[in-house]
Short mmCIF file of C-alpha atoms and ligand atoms in Angstrom, two decimals:
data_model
loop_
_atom_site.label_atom_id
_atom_site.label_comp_id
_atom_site.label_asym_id
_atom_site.label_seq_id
_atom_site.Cartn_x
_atom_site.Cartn_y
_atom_site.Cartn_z
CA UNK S 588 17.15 -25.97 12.78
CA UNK S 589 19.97 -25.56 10.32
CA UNK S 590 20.88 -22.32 9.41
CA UNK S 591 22.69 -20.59 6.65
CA UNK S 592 23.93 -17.05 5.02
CA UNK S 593 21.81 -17.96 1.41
CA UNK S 594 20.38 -20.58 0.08
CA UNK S 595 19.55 -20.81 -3.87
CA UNK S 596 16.84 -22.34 -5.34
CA UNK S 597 16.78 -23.44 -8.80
CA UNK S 598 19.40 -24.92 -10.76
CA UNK S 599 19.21 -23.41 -14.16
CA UNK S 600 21.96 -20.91 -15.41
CA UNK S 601 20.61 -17.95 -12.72
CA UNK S 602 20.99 -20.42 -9.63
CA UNK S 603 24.54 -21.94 -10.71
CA UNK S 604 25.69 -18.50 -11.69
CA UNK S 605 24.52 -16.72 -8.39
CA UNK S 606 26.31 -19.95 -6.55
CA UNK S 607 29.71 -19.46 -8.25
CA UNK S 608 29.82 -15.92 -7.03
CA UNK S 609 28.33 -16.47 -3.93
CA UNK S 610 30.51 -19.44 -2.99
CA UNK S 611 33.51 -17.91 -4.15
CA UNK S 612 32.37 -14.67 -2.30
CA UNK S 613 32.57 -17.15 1.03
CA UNK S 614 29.16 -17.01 1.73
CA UNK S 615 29.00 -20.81 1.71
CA UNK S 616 25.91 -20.97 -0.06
CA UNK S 617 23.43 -24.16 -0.34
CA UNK S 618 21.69 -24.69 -3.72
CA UNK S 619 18.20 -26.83 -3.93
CA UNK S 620 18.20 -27.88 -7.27
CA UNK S 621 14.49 -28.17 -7.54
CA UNK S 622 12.19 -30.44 -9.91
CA UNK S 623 14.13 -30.22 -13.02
CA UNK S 624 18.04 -30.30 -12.11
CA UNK S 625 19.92 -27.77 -14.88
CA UNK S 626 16.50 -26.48 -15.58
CA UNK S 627 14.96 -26.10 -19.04
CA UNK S 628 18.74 -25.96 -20.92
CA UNK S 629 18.63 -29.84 -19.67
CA UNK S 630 16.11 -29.98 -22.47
CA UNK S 631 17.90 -28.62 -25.44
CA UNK S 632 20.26 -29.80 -27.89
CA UNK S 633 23.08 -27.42 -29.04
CA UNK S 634 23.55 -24.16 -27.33
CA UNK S 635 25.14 -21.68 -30.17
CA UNK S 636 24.56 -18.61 -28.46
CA UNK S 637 26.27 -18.67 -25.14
CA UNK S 638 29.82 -17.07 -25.31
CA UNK S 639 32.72 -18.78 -24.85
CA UNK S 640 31.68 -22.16 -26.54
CA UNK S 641 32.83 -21.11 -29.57
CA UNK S 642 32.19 -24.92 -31.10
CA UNK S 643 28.41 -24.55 -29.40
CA UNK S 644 27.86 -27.04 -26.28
CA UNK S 645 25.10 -29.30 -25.92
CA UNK S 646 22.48 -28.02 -23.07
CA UNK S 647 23.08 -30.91 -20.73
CA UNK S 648 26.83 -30.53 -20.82
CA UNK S 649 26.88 -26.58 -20.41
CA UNK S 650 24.50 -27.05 -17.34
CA UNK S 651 27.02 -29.75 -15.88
CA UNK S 652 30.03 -27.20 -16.19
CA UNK S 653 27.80 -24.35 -14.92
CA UNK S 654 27.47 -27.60 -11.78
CA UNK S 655 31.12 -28.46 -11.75
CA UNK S 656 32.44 -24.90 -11.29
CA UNK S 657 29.56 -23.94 -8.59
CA UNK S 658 30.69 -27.22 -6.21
CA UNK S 659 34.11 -26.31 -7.22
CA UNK S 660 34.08 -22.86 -4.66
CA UNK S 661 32.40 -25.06 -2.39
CA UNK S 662 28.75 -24.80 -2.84
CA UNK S 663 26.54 -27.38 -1.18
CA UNK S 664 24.32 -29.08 -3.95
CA UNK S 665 21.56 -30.68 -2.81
CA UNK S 666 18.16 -32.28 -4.56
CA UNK S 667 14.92 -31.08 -3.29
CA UNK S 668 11.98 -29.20 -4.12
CA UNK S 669 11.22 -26.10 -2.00
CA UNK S 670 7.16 -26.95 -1.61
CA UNK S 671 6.70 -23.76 1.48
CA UNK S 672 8.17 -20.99 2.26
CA UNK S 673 7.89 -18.25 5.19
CA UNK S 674 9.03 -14.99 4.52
CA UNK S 675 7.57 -13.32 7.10
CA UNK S 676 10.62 -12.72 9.45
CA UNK S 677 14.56 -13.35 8.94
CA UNK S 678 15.81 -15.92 8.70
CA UNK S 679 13.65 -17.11 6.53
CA UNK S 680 12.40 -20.53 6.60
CA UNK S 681 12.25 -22.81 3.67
CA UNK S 682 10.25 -26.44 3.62
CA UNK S 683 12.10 -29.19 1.40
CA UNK S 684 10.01 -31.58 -0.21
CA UNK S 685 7.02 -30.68 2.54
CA UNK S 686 9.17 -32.66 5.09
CA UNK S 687 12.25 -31.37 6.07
CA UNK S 688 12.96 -27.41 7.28
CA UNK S 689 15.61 -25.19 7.00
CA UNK S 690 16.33 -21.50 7.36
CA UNK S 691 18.20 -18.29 5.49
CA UNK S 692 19.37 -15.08 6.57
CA UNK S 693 18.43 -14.10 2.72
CA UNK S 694 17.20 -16.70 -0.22
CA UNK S 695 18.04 -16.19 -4.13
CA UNK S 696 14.98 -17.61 -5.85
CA UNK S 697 16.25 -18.66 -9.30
CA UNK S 698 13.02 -21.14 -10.40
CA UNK S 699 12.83 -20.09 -13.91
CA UNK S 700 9.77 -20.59 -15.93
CA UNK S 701 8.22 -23.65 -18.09
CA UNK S 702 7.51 -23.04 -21.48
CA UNK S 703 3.33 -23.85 -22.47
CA UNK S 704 2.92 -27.01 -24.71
CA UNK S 705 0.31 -27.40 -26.71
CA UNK S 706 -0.22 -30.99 -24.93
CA UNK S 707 0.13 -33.48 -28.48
CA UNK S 708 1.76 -36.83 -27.98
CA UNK S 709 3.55 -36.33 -31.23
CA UNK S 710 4.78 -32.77 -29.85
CA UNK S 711 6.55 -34.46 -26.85
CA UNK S 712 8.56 -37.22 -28.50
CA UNK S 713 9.63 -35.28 -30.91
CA UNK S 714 11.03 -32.39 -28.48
CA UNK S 715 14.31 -31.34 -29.40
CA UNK S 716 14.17 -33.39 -32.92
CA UNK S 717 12.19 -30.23 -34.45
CA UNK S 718 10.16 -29.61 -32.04
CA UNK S 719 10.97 -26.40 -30.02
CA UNK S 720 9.80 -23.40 -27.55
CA UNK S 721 12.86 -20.74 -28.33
CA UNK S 722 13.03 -19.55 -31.62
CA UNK S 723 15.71 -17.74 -30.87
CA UNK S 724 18.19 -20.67 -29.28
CA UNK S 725 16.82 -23.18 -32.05
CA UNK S 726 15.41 -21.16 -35.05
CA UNK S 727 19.43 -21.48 -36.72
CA UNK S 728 19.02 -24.90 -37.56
CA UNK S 729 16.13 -24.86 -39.73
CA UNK S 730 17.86 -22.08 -41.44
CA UNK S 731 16.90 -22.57 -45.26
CA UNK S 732 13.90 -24.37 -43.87
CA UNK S 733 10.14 -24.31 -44.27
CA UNK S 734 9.24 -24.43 -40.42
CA UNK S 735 6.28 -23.76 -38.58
CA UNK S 736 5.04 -21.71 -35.38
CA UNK S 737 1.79 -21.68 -32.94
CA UNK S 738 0.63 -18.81 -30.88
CA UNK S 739 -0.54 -15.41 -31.52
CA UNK S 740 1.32 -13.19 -28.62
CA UNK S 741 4.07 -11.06 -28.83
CA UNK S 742 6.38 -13.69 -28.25
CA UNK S 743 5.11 -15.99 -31.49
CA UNK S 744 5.17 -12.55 -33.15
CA UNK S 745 8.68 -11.79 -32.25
CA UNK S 746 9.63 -14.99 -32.92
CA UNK S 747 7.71 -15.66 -36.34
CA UNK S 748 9.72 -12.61 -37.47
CA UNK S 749 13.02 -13.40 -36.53
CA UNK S 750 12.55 -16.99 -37.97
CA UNK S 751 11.48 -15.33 -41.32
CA UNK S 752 15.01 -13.91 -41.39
CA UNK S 753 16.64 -17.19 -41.32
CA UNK S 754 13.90 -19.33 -43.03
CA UNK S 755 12.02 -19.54 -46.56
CA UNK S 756 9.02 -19.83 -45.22
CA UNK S 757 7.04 -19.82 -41.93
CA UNK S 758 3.55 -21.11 -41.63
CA UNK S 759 2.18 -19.62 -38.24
CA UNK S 760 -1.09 -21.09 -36.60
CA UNK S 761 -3.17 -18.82 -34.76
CA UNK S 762 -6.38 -20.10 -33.10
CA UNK S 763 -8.97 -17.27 -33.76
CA UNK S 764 -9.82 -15.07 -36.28
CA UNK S 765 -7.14 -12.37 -34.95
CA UNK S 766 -4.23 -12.35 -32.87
CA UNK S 767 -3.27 -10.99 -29.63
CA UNK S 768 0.13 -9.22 -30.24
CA UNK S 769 0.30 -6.10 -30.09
CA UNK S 770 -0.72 -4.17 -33.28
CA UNK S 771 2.73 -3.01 -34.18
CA UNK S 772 3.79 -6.79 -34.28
CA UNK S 773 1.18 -7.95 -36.12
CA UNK S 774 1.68 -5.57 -38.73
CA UNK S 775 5.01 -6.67 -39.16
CA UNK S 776 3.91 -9.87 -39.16
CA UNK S 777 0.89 -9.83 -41.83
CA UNK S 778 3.27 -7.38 -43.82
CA UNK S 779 6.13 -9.99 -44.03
CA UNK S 780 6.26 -11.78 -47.33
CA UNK S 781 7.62 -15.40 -46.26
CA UNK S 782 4.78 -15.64 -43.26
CA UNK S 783 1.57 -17.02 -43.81
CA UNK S 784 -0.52 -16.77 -41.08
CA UNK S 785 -3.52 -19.82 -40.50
CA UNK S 786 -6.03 -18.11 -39.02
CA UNK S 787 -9.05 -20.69 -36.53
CA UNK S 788 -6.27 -22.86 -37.18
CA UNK S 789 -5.16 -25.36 -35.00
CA UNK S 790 -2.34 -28.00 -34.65
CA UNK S 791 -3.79 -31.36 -34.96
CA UNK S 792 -0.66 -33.36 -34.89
CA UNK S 793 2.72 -33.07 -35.36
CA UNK S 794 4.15 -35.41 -38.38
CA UNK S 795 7.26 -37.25 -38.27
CA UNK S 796 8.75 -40.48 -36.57
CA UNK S 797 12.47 -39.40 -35.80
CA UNK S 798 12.65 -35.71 -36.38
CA UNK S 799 9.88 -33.79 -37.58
CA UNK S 800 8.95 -33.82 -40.97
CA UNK S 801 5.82 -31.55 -41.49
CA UNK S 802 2.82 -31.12 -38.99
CA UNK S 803 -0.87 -31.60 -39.62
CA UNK S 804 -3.70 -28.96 -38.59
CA UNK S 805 -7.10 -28.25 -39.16
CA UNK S 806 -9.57 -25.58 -39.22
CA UNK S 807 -11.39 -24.79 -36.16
CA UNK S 808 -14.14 -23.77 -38.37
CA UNK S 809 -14.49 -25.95 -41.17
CA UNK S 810 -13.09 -29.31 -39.64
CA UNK S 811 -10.89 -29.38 -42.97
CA UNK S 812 -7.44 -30.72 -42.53
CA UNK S 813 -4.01 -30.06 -44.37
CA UNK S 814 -0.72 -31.68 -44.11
CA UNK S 815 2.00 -29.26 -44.46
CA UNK S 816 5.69 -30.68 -44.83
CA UNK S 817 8.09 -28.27 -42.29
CA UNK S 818 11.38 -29.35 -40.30
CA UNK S 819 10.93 -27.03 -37.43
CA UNK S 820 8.03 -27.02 -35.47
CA UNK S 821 8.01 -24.18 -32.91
CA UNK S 822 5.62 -23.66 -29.93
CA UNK S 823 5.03 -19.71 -28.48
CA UNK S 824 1.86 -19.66 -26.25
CA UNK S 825 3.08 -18.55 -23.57
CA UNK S 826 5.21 -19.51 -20.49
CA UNK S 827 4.28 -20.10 -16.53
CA UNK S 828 6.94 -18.79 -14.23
CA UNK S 829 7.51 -21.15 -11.20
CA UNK S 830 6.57 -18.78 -8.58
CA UNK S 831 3.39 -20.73 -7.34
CA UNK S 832 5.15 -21.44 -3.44
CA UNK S 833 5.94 -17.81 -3.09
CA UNK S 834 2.54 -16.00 -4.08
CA UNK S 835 1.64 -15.38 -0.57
CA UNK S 836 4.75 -13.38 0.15
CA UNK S 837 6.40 -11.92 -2.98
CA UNK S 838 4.96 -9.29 -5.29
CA UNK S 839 4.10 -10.72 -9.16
CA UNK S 840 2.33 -9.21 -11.84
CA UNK S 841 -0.58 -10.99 -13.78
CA UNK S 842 1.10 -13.93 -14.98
CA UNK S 843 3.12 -14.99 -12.26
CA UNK S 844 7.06 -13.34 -12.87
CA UNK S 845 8.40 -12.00 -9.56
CA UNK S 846 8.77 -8.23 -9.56
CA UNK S 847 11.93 -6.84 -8.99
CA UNK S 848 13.76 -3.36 -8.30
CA UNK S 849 14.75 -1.36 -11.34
CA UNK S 850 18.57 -2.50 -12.17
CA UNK S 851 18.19 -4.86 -9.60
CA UNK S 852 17.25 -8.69 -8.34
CA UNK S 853 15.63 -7.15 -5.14
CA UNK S 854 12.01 -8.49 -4.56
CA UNK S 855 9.34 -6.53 -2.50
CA UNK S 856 11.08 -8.51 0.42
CA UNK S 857 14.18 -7.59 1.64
CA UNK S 858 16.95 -9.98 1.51
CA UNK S 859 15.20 -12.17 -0.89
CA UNK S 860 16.27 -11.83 -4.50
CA UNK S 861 14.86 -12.90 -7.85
CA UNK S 862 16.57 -13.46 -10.77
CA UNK S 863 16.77 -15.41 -14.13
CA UNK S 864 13.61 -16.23 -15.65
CA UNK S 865 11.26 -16.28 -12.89
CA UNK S 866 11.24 -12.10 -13.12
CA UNK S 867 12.68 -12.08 -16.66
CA UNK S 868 9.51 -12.27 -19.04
CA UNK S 869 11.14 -10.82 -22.05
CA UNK S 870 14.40 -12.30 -22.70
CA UNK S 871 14.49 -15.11 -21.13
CA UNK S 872 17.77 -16.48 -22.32
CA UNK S 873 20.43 -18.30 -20.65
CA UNK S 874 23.31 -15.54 -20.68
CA UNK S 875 20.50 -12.95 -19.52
CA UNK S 876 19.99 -15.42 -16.91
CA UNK S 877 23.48 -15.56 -15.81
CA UNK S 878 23.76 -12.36 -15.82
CA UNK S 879 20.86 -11.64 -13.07
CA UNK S 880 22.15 -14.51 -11.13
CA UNK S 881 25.69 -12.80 -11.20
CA UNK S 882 23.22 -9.64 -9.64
CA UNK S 883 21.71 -11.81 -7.43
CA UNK S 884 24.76 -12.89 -5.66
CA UNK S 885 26.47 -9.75 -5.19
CA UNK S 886 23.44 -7.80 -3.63
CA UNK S 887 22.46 -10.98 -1.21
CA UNK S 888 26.30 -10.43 -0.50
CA UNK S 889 25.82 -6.80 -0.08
CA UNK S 890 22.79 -7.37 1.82
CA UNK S 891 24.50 -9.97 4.42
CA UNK S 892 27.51 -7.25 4.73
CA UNK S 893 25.31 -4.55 6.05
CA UNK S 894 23.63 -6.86 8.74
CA UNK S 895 27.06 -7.75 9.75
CA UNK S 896 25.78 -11.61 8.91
CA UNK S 897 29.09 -12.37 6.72
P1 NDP G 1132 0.60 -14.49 -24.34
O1 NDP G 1132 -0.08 -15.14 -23.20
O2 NDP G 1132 0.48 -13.03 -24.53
O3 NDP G 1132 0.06 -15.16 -25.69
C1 NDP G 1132 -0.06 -16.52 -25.84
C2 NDP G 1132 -0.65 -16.79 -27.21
O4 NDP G 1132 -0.68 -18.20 -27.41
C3 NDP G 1132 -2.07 -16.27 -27.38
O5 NDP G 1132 -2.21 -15.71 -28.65
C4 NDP G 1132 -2.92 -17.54 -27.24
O6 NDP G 1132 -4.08 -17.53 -28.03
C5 NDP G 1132 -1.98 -18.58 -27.80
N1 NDP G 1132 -2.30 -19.90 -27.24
C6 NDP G 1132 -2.37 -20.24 -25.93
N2 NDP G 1132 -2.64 -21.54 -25.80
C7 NDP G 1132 -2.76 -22.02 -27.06
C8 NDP G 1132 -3.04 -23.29 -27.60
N3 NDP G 1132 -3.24 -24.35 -26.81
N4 NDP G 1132 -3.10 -23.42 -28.94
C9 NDP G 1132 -2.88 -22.38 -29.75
N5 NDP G 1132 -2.59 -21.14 -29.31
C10 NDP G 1132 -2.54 -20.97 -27.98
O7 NDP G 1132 2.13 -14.99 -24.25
P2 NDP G 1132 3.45 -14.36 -24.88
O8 NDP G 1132 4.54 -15.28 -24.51
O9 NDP G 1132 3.27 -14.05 -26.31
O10 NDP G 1132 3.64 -13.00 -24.11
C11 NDP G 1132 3.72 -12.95 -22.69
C12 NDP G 1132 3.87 -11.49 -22.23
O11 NDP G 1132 5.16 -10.99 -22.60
C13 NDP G 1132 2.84 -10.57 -22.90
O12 NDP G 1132 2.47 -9.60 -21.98
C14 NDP G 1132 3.63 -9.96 -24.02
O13 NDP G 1132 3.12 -8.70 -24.43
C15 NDP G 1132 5.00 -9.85 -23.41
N6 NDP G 1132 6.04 -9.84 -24.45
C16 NDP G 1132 6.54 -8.65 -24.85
C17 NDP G 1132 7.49 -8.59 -25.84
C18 NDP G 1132 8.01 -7.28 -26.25
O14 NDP G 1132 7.52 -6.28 -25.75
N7 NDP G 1132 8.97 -7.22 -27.14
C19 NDP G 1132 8.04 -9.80 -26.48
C20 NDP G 1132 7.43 -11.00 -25.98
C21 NDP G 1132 6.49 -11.00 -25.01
P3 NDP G 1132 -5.36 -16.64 -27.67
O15 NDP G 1132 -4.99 -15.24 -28.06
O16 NDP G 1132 -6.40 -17.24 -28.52
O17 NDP G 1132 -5.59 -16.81 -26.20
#
């Protein structure tokens, strides 16, 4: 069976960033790209927030360069969806696509997460034309906007608030009669002047042909609808790591995001690393990402070193 020193799986900002410094680290490593090649940046529009685009870079275009500069050291790209894994000994073997197998001497899992939709047809065409599940990446371009937001979490919280700053107004949608951020957060939230939180409120469609131009909900209580004319539609209920293949091996907490070391992309298994969104529940941005691919790399090379593999 084929063999190598790491192979990454994912190829969203973690898994590119990990194979730039593991390739150029000479640890030849071979990426799977996965389900969604580039990940969920492949989805987005402008990127403003990543350094060193000072002009902002369309998603697509920054996940190509992120591509172009892994191959470049010599990383082996390759489609194909890890469906199986056994972790259970070293090397570690790794099913593609539940045909072919291949082993590791360690794996960097870099899977990321999906974002929750509400499920509306209206919701998916209109992704990326208003519709949105980052406030933060997104929420600038509705600045002096009326927008909207749906979910009730910490995370539509967080990001109700932070679009307030930018925003005139923002209409938030919360499907019971209270919400389930923490209390701090919803204080902030029901204390901020320019949110107006729906409450038994749901989204019953999102309005516009091109680009969003308001959204449509109705009372879970009273059946009444109301039109409401907004730019920016934003969805926060939640996201769904892609950890499903590795449950029977790796340590997760409640929702599914991989547990890893303190200041580190160890997992419970040694020589198998986690990074990016998959064990990143809070920031979950592309730089962050990066950042614990970058971590990724160097203790996969670390850990290689020490079993006198590389
Ligand atoms: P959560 O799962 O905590 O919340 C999801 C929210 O979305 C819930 O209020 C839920 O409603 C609502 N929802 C789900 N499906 C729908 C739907 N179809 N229509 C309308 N509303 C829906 O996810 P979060 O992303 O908010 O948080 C995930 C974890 O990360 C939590 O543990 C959170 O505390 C943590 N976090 C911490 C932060 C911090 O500490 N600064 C920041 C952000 C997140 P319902 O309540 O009715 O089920």
């Amino acid at each position: 069976m084929e063999k190598h020193n790491v192979i990454i799986v994912g190829s969203g900002p973690a898994g590119y960033t990990a194979a730039i410094y593991a390739a150029r680290a000479n640890m030849k490593p071979v990426m799977y790209m996965g389900l969604e090649p580039g990940g969920q940046l492949m989805q987005t529009t402008d990127v403003e927030n990543y350094p060193g685009y000072p002009e902002g870079i369309m998603g697509p275009q920054m996940m190509n360069d992120f591509k172009a500069q892994a191959e470049r050291f010599g990383t082996e790209i390759r489609y194909g969806m890890i469906t199986k894994v056994d972790f259970s000994k070293r090397p570690f073997t790794l099913t593609i696509d539940e045909d072919k197998q291949v082993q590791a001497e360690s794996v960097i899992l870099a899977t990321g997460a999906s974002a929750k939709w509400l499920g509306l047809e209206s919701e998916k065409r209109l992704n990326g034309r208003g519709v949105s599940a980052c406030a933060v990446c997104d929420g600038f371009f509705y600045k002096n906007t009326e927008v909207a937001i749906v979910g009730a979490g910490d995370t539509a919280a967080e990001e109700a608030l932070y679009l307030s700053k930018l925003c005139t107004k923002v209409h938030m949608f919360v499907r019971r009669d209270e919400m389930r951020a923490s209390k701090i957060m919803q204080n902030r939230v029901l204390k901020t002047a320019n949110i107006e939180v729906y409450w038994n409120t749901e989204t019953d469609e999102v309005l516009g042909k091109d680009e969003v131009e308001g959204v449509r909900i109705v009372n879970n209580k009273t059946g009444e609808k109301t039109e409401i004319p907004v730019k920016g539609f934003f969805v926060a209920i939640g996201h769904k790591p892609n950890s499903d293949v590795f449950k029977d091996y790796l340590e997760m907490d409640d929702v599914g995001y991989v547990k890893t070391k303190a200041d580190s992309t160890q997992t419970n298994i040694e020589g198998v690393f986690a990074c990016g969104d998959l064990q990143d529940s809070v920031f979950r941005q592309a730089v962050t990402a990066a950042g614990t691919g970058c971590m990724a790399a160097l203790e996969a090379e670390r850990f290689l070193a020490e079993k006198e593999i590389i």
